[in-house]
Coordinates of C-alpha atoms and ligand atoms in Angstrom, one line a residue:
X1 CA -12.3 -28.1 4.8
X2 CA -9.7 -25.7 6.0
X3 CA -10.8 -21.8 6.0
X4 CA -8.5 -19.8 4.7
X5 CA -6.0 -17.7 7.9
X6 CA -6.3 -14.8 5.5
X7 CA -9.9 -14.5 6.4
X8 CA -10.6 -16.4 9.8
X9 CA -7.2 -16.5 11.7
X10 CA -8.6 -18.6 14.3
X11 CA -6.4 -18.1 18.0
X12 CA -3.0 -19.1 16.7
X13 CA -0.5 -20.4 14.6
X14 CA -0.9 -24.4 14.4
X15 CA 1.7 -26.5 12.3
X16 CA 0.8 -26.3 8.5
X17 CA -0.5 -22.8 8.7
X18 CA 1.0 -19.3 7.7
X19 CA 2.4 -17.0 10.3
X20 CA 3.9 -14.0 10.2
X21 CA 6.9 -13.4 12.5
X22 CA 7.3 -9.6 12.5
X23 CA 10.9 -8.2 13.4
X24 CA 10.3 -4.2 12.5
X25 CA 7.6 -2.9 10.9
X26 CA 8.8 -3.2 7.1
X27 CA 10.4 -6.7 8.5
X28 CA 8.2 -9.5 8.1
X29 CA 8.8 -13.0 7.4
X30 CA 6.4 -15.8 6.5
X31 CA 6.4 -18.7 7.9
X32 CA 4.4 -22.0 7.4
X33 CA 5.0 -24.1 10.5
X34 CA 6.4 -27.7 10.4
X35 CA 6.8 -30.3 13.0
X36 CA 9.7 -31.9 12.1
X37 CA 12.9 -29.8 10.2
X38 CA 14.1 -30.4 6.4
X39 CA 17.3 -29.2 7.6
X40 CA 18.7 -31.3 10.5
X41 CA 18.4 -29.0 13.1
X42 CA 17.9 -31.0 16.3
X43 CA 15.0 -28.8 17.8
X44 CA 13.0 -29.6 14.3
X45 CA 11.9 -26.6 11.9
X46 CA 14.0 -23.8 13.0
X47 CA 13.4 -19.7 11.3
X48 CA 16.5 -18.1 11.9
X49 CA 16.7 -14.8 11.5
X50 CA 18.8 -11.3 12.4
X51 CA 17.2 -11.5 15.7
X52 CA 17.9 -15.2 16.2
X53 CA 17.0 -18.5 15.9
X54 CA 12.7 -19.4 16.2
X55 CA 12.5 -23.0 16.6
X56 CA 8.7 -24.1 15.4
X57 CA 8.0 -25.6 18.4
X58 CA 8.2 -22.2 20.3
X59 CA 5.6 -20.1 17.7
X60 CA 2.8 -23.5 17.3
X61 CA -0.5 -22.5 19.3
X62 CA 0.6 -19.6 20.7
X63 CA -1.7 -16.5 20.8
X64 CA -1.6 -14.5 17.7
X65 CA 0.1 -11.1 18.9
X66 CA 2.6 -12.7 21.4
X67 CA 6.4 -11.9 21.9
X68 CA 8.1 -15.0 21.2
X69 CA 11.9 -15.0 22.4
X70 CA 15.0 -16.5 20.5
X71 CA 16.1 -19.4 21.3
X72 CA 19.1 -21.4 21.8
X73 CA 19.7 -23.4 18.4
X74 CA 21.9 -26.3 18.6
X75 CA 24.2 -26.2 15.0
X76 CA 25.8 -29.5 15.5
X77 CA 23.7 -30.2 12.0
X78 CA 25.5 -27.2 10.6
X79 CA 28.3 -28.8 10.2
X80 CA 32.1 -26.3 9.9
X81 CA 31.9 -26.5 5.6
X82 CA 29.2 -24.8 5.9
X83 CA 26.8 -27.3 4.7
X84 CA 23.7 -28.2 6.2
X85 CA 24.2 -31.8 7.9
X86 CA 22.1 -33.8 9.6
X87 CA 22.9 -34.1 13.5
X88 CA 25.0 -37.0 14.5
X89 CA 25.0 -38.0 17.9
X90 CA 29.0 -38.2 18.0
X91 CA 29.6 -35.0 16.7
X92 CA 30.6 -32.4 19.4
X93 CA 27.5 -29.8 19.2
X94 CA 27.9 -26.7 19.6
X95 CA 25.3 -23.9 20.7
X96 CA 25.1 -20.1 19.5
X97 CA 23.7 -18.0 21.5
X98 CA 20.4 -16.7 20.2
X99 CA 20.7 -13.1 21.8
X100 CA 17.9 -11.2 23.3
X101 CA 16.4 -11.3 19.9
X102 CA 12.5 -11.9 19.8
X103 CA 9.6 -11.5 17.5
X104 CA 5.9 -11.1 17.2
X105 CA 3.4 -13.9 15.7
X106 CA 1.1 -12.2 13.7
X107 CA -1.7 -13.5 11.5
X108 CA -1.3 -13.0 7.7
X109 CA -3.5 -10.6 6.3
X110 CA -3.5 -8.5 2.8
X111 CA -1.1 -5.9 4.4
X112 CA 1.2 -7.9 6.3
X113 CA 1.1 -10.2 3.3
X114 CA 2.4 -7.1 0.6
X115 CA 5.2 -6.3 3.2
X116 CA 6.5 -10.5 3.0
X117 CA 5.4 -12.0 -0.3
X118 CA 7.9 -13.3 -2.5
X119 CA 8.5 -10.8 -5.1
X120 CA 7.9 -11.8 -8.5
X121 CA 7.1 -8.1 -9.8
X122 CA 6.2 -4.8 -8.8
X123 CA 3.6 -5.0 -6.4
X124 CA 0.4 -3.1 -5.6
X125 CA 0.8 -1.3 -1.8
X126 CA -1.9 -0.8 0.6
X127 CA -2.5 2.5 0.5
X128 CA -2.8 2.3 -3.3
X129 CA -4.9 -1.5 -3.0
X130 CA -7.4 0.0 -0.1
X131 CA -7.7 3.2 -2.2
X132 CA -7.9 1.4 -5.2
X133 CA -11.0 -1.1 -3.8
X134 CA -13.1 1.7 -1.9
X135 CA -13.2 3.4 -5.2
X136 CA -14.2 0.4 -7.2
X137 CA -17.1 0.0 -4.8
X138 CA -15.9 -3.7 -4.1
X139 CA -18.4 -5.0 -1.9
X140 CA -18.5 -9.2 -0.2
X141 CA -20.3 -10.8 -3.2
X142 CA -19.1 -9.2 -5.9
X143 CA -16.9 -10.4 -8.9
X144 CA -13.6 -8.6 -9.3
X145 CA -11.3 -8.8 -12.6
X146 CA -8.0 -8.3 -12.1
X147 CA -5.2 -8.7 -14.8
X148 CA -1.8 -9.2 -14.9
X149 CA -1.9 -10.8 -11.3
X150 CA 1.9 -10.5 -10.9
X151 CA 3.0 -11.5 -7.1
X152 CA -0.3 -11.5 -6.1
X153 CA -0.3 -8.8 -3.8
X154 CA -3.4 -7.0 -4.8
X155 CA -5.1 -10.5 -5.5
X156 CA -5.2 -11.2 -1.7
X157 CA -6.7 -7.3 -0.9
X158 CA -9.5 -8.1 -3.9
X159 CA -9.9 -11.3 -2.2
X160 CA -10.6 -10.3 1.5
X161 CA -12.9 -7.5 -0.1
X162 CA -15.4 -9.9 -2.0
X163 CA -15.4 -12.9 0.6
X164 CA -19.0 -13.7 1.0
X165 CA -18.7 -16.8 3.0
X166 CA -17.3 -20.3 1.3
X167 CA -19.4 -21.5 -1.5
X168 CA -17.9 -25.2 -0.2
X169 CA -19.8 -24.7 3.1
X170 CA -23.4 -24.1 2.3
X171 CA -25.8 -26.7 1.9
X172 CA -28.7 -24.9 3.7
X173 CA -31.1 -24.0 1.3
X174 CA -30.9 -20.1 1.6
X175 CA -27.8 -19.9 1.1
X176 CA -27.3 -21.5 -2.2
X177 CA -28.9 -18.2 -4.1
X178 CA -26.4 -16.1 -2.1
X179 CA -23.5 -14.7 -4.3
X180 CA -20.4 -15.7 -3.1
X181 CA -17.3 -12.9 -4.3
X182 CA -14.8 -14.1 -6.7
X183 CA -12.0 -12.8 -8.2
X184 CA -10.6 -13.6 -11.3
X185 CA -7.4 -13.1 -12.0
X186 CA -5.3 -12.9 -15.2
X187 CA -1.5 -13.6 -15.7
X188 CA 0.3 -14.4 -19.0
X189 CA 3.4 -15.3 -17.7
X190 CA 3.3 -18.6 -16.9
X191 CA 5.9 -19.1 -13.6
X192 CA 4.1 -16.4 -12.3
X193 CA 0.3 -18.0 -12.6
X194 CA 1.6 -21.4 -11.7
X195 CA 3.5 -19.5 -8.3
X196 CA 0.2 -17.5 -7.6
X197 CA -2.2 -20.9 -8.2
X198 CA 0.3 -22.5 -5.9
X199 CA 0.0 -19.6 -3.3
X200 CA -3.7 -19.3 -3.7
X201 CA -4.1 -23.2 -2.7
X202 CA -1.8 -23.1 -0.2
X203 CA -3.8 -19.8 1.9
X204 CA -7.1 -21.5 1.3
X205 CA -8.4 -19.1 -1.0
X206 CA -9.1 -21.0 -4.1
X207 CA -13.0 -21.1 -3.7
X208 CA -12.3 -17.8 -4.2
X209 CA -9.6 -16.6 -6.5
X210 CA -9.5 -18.1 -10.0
X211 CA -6.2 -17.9 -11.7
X212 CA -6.1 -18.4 -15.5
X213 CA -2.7 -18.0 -17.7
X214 CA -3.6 -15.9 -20.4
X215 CA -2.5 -13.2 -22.8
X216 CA -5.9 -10.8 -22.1
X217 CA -4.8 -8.4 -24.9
X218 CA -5.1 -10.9 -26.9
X219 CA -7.6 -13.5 -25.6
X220 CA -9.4 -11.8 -23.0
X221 CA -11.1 -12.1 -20.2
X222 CA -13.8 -14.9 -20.7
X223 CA -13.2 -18.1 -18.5
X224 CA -14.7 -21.2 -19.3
X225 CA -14.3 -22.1 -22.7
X226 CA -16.0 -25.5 -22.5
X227 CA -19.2 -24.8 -20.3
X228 CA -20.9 -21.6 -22.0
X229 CA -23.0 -20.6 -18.8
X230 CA -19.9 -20.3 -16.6
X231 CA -17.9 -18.7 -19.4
X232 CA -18.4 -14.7 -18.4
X233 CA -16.7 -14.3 -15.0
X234 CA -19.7 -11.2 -15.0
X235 CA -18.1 -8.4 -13.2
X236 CA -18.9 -5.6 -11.5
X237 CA -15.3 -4.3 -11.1
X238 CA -11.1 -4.3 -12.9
X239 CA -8.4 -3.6 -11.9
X240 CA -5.6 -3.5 -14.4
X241 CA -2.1 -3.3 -13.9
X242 CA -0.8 -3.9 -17.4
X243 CA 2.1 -2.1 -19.3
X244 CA -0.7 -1.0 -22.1
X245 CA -4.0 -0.8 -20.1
X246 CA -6.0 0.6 -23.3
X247 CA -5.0 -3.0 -25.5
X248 CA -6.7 -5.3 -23.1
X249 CA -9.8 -2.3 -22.8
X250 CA -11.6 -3.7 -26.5
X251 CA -12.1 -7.0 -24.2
X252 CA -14.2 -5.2 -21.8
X253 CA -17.3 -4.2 -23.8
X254 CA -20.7 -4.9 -23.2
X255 CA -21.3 -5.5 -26.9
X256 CA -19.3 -6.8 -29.7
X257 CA -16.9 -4.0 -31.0
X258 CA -17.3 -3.1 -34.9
X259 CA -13.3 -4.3 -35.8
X260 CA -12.4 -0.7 -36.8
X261 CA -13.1 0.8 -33.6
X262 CA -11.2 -2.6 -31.6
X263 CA -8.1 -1.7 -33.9
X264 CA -8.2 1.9 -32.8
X265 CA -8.6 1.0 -29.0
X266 CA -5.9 -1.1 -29.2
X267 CA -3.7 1.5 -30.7
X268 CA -4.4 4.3 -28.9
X269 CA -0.6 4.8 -28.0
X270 CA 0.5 5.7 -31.9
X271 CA -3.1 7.1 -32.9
X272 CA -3.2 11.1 -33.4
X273 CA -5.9 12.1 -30.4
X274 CA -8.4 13.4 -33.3
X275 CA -8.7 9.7 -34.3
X276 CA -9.1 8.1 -30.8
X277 CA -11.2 10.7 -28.7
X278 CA -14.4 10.8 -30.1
X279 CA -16.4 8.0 -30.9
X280 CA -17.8 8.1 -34.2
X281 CA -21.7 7.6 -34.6
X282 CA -21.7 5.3 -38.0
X283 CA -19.6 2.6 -36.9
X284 CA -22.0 -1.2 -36.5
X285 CA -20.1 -4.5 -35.1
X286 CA -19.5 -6.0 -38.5
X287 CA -21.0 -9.1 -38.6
X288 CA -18.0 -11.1 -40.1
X289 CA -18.1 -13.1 -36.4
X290 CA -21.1 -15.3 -36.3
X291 CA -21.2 -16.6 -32.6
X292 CA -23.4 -15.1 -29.9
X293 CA -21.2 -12.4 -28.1
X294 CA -20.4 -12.9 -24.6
X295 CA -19.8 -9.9 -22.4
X296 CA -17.1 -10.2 -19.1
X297 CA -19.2 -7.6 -17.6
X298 CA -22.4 -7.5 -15.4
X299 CA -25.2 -6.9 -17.5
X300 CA -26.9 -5.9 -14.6
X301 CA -24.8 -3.0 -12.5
X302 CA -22.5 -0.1 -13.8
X303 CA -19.1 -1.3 -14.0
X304 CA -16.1 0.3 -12.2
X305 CA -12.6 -0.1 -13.7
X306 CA -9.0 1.3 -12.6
X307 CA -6.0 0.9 -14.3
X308 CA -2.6 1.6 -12.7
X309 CA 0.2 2.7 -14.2
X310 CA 3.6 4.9 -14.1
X311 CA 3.7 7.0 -16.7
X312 CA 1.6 9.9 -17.9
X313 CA 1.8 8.6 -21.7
X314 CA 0.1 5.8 -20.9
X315 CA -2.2 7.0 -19.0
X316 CA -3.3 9.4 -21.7
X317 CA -3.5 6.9 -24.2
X318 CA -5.8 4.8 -21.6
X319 CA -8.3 7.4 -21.0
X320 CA -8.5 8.0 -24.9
X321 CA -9.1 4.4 -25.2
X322 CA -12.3 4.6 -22.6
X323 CA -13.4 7.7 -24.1
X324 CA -13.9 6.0 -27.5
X325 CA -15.4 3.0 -25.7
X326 CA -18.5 5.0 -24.0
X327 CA -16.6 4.9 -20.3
X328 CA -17.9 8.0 -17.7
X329 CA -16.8 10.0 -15.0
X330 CA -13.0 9.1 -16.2
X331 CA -10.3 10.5 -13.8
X332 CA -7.0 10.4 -13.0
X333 CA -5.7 10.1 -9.2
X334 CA -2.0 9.6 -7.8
X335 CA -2.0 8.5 -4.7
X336 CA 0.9 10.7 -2.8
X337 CA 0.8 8.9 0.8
X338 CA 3.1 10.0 3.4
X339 CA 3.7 8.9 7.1
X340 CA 4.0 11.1 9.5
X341 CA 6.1 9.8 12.2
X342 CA 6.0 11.3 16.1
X343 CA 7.8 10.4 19.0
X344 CA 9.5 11.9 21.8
X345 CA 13.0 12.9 21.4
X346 CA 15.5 13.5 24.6
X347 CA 17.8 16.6 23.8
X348 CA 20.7 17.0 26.0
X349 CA 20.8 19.7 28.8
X350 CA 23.7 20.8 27.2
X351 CA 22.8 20.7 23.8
X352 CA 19.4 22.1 25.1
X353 CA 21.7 25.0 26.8
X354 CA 24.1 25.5 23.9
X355 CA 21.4 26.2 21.5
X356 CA 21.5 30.3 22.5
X357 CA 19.2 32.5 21.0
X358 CA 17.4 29.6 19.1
X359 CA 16.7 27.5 21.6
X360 CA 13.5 28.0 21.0
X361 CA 12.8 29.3 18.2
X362 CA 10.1 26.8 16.8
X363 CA 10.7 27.5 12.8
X364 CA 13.1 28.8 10.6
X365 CA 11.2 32.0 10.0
X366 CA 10.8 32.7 13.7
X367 CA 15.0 32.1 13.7
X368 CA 15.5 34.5 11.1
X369 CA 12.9 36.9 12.6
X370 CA 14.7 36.6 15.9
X371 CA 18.0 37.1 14.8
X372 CA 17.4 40.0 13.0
X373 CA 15.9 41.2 15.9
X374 CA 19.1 40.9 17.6
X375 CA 21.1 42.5 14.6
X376 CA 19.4 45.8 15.0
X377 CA 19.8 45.6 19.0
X378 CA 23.2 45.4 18.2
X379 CA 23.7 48.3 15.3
X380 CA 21.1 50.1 17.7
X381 CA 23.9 50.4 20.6
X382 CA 26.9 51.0 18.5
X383 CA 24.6 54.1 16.9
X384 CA 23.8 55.3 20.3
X385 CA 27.5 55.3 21.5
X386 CA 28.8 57.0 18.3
X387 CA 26.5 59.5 18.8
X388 CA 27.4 60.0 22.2
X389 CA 30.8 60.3 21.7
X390 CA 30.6 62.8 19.2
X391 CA 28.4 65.2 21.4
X392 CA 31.0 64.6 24.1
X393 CA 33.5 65.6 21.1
X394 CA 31.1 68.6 20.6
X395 CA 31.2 70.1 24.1
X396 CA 34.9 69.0 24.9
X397 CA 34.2 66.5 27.3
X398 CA 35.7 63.0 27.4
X399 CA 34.2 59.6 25.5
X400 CA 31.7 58.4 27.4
X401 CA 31.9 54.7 28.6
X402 CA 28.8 52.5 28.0
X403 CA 27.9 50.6 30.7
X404 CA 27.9 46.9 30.8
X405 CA 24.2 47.0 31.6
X406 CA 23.4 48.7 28.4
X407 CA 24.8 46.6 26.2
X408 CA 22.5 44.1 24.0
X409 CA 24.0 41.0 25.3
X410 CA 23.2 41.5 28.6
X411 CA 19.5 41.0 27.5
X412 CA 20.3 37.5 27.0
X413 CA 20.8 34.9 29.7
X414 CA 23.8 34.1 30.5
X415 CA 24.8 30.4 29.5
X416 CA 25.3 29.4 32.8
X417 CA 21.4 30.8 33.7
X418 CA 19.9 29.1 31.0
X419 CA 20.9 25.7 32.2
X420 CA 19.6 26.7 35.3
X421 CA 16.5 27.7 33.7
X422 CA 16.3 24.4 31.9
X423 CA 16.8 22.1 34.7
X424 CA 14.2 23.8 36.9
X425 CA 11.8 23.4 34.0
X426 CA 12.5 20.1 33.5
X427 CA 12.6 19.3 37.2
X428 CA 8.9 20.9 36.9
X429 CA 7.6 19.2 33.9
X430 CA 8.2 15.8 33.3
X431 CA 8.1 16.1 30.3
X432 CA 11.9 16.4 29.9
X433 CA 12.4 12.7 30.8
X434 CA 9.7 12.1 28.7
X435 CA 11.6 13.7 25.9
X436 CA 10.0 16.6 23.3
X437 CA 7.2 15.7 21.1
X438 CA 9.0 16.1 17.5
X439 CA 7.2 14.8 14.4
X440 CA 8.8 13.8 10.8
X441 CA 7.9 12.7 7.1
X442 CA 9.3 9.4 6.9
X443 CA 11.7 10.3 3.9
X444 CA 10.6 6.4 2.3
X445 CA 7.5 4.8 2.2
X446 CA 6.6 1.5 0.2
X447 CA 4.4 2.6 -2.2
X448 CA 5.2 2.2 -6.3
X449 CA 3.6 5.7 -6.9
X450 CA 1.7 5.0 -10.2
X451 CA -1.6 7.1 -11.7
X452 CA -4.5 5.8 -10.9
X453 CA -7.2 6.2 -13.5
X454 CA -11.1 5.1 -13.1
X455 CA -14.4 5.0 -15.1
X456 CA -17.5 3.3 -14.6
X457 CA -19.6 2.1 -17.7
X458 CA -22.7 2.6 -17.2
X459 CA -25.4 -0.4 -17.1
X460 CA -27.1 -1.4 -20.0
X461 CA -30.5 0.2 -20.8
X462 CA -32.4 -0.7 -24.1
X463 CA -36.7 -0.5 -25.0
X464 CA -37.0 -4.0 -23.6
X465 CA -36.0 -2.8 -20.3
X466 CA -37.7 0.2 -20.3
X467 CA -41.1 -1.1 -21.3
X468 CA -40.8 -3.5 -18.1
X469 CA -40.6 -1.0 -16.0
X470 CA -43.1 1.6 -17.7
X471 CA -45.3 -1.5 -16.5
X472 CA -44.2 -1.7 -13.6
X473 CA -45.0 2.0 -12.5
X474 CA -47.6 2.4 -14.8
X475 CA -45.7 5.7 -16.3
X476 CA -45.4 6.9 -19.7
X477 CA -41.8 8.3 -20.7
Ligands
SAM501 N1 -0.8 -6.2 -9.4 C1 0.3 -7.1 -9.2 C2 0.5 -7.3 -7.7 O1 0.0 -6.5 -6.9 O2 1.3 -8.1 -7.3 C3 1.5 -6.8 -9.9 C4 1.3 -6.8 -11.4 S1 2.8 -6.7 -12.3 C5 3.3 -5.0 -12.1 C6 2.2 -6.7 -14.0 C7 1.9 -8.1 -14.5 O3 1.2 -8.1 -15.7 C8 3.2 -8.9 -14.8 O4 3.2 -10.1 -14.0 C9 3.0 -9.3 -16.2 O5 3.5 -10.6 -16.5 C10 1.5 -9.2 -16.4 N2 1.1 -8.9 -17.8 C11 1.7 -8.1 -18.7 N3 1.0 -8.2 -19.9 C12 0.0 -9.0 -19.7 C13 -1.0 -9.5 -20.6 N4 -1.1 -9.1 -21.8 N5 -1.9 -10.4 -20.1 C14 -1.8 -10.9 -18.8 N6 -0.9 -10.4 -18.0 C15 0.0 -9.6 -18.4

C-alpha cells in the first residue's frame, strides 16, 4: 500500500514517485523519477529542460522545497543525427554545459498539478476549482459527482477535498462505519477516461476517484449496474462541466421524472421560456418503466450542484432546466480573479531627474491638475507684463523688464538641483537601492473564465418522515 503524494507527500521525492520540478511560477514540469534512463543517457534518467539538464539521481530523496542545480549531462548517447543512441564506450563524448540553470522539487498537489498536467481539454483553474468546492460545501467524507472529467484537473481538487482517510487501511472496528469521500467521475470520451484511469492509478488515488466512460446525457450517473446496493454513487455534491449542462440535469432527480417533463429538461436550449420555467402541477412519472427508481443523490442531505460554462445561452437554458426540476437558491457567479503583482522597481537618477514637473505626481489626475496649475502660472505672468507695459505706455515711460526672479519657471528646480535633491534623499532613505514599491495587474492569468451557476435541492421530506420525528419531540404540526 502506497498513499497517494497528492495527499501525504512524505519528505521527498523517492524513485517511482511524482515530483514537480518548478522553473517559474506558470513553469512546472512533472516528473516521475527512475533509476535507470530509457534514453541512454550515461548518468541514467535525465529531465532536461530550458534551464538545463536534471539527472534523476540529483532530485531522489532530497527535501521537498530544495534548489536543485543543473548538471553536467554527458550526450555521447545523443548521437550528431540527432537520434537518441545508446552510449558506446568508443564514442568520443562530449559534455554541454548545463548553465547556472536550477530548479525547485516540489510535491504535487491539485494546484501545481492544473499548472503541469497534460492537457487533453480545457481545464478547471484553482481559483475557479477552490471557489467552486467551498461553495459546494465539499467536506472529507463526502461523495462528489463530477462529469465530463476531461484532463482531470478538477478531479484531483474534488479528490483532496473528500479524502477521509483510505478505505484499504482500516481494519479497526471503528473505522469501518466511517465514510470515506469518493468522487465519481464521468467521461464519454474514451482516450480521455482510459488517460485519467491511468493517471488516477498512477497518483494513488484510485480508492478514491472512480472513473466510468459514459455518455451521462444519455445513461447517467448510476454506477454499478451488476450489484444494486452499490449502484447509486449517493451524492451530496456535482460539478458539471458539460457543453449542455441542462441534458445531463433529468439524470439528477430524486424521483423518476414523468417523460414529458425529462423531454422538456433536456431541451431547454430550443424550448420558448413559457414552456420550461415553471413547473407544471399535473404532471405524474408515468408508469410505462416498471423497475424500482434509483436516485444518484443523497436521500439524506440537500444536494449542491454547479455547472460551469462559457456562454450566457447556456447558462440560461441551465437555470431554466433547474427551475422546472424543483432546484433552490439558483445563481449565477463569474469568477473575475486578478493578481496583483508588487515589487520594487529601481528608477534611474536620471530618469528619476528628467521626469520635471511629474516626477511625482502619483496619478494621472494629479498630472493634469498640476500642469494646469502651471499653465495659469504661465498665462498669469505674460497678463501681468502686458499690463505693465501698457501702463508704462500710458504715462510715457519705457517697457518695463521682468525680472528673472519673477518668472514662473523659476519656481521650479532647476534640473541640476533636483538631482541633487534626489541623491540626498536617496542617500537618506534606503529605500532608493531598495527600489520604489510599484504594484501591477498581471495583464494574464490562467483562468478559463466561465459562469458559474449553483442550486441546492433540497432533502427529501414526505409524512413518513415527519411522523418519526413528531415522535420524536412529541409535537403536533
Ligand atoms: N473539468 C475538466 C478538467 O478540469 O480537466 C475539463 C472538462 S472538459 C472542458 C469537458 C469534458 O466533458 C470533455 O472531456 C468531454 O469529452 C466531456 N463530455 C462532453 N459531453 C459529455 C457527456 N455527455 N458525458 C460525459 N462527458 C462528456
Amino acid at each position: 500500500f502506497k498513499p497517494s503524494p497528492f495527499l501525504e507527500a512524505g519528505a521527498g521525492a523517492s524513485i517511482g514517485s511524482l515530483a514537480i520540478l518548478h522553473l517559474k511560477r506558470d513553469q512546472l514540469i512533472p516528473v516521475v523519477l527512475k533509476s535507470t534512463a530509457d534514453d541512454g543517457y550515461a548518468e541514467g534518467a535525465v529531465t532536461n529542460t530550458r534551464f538545463g539538464s536534471f539527472p534523476h539521481s540529483t532530485l531522489k530523496d532530497v527535501p521537498w522545497g530544495t534548489q536543485v542545480r543543473a548538471s553536467k549531462v554527458d550526450t555521447g548517447s545523443r548521437g550528431r543525427g540527432g537520434a537518441k543512441r545508446k552510449i558506446d564506450d568508443t564514442e568520443p563524448k562530449e559534455a554541454i554545459q548545463a548553465g547556472t540553470g536550477f530548479v525547485h522539487l516540489l510535491p504535487p498537489t491539485p494546484e501545481s498539478w492544473t499548472i503541469s498536467l497534460p492537457h487533453r481539454t480545457q481545464v478547471v483553474y484553482t481559483p475557479d476549482a477552490s471557489y467552486i468546492l467551498q461553495r459546494l460545501q465539499v467536506r472529507p467524507g463526502q461523495t462528489i459527482i463530477e462529469a465530463g472529467a476531461g484532463s482531470g484537473s478538477f478531479t484531483h481538487a474534488s479528490a483532496r477535498a473528500v479524502f477521509n482517510g483510505y478505505p484499504s487501511q482500516s481494519s479497526e472496528p471503528s473505522l469501518k462505519k466511517r465514510r470515506y469521500g469518493r468522487v465519481c467521475s464521468f467521461e464519454y470520451h474514451e482516450p480521455r477516461a482510459i488517460g485519467l484511469q491511468e493517471e488516477v492509478r498512477a497518483h494513488g488515488l484510485n480508492d478514491l476517484v472512480r472513473v466510468t466512460h459514459r455518455d451521462v446525457y444519455t445513461d447517467g450517473f448510476l454506477l454499478d449496474e451488476q450489484d444494486p446496493k452499490n449502484k447509486s454513487p449517493k451524492a451530496d455534491a456535482i460539478f458539471l462541466d458539460l457543453p449542455a449542462p441542462w441534458m445531463a440535469l433529468k439524470n439528477l432527480t430524486r424521483q423518476r421524472l414523468p417523460a414529458r417533463t425529462a423531454k422538456i429538461v433536456a431541451n431547454s436550449a430550443s424550448s420558448d421560456s413559457a414552456d420550461i420555467s415553471a413547473p407544471s402541477e399535473t404532471e405524474t412519472p408515468t408508469e410505462e418503466n416498471t423497475e424500482p427508481f434509483i436516485s444518484p443523490l443523497n436521500p439524506d442531505v440537500p444536494v449542491h450542484l454547479c455547472t460551469f460554462s462559457p456562454c450566457i445561452e447556456q447558462v440560461t437554458a441551465t437555470v431554466a432546466a433547474l427551475r422546472r426540476l424543483g432546484w433552490t437558491e439558483i445563481q449565477m457567479v463569474e469568477v473575475m480573479q486578478k493578481r496583483i503583482d508588487v515589487r520594487r522597481e529601481r528608477v534611474g537618477l536620471h530618469e528619476e531627474g528628467l521626469r520635471g514637473v511629474n516626477a511625482s505626481a502619483a496619478t494621472v489626475d494629479e498630472a493634469v491638475n498640476r500642469l494646469r496649475e502651471v499653465e495659469g502660472r504661465f498665462k498669469e505672468w505674460h497678463e501681468a507684463v502686458k499690463e505693465a507695459d501698457v501702463v508704462a505706455e500710458a504715462n510715457g515711460q519705457p517697457k518695463p523688464r521682468p525680472s528673472n526672479k519673477d518668472h514662473p519657471a523659476s519656481h521650479f528646480e532647476s534640473k541640476q538641483a533636483r538631482l541633487e535633491r534626489i541623491k540626498k534623499e536617496a542617500e537618506e532613505r534606503k529605500t532608493y537601492k531598495e527600489g520604489r514599491l510599484v504594484h501591477r495587474t498581471e495583464p494574464e492569468i490562467k483562468t478559463h473564465t466561465s459562469y458559474l451557476v449553483f442550486a441546492v435541492l433540497p432533502r427529501e421530506w414526505n409524512e413518513e418522515q415527519e411522523e418519526r420525528l413528531r415522535k420524536k419531540w412529541g409535537t403536533e404540526g
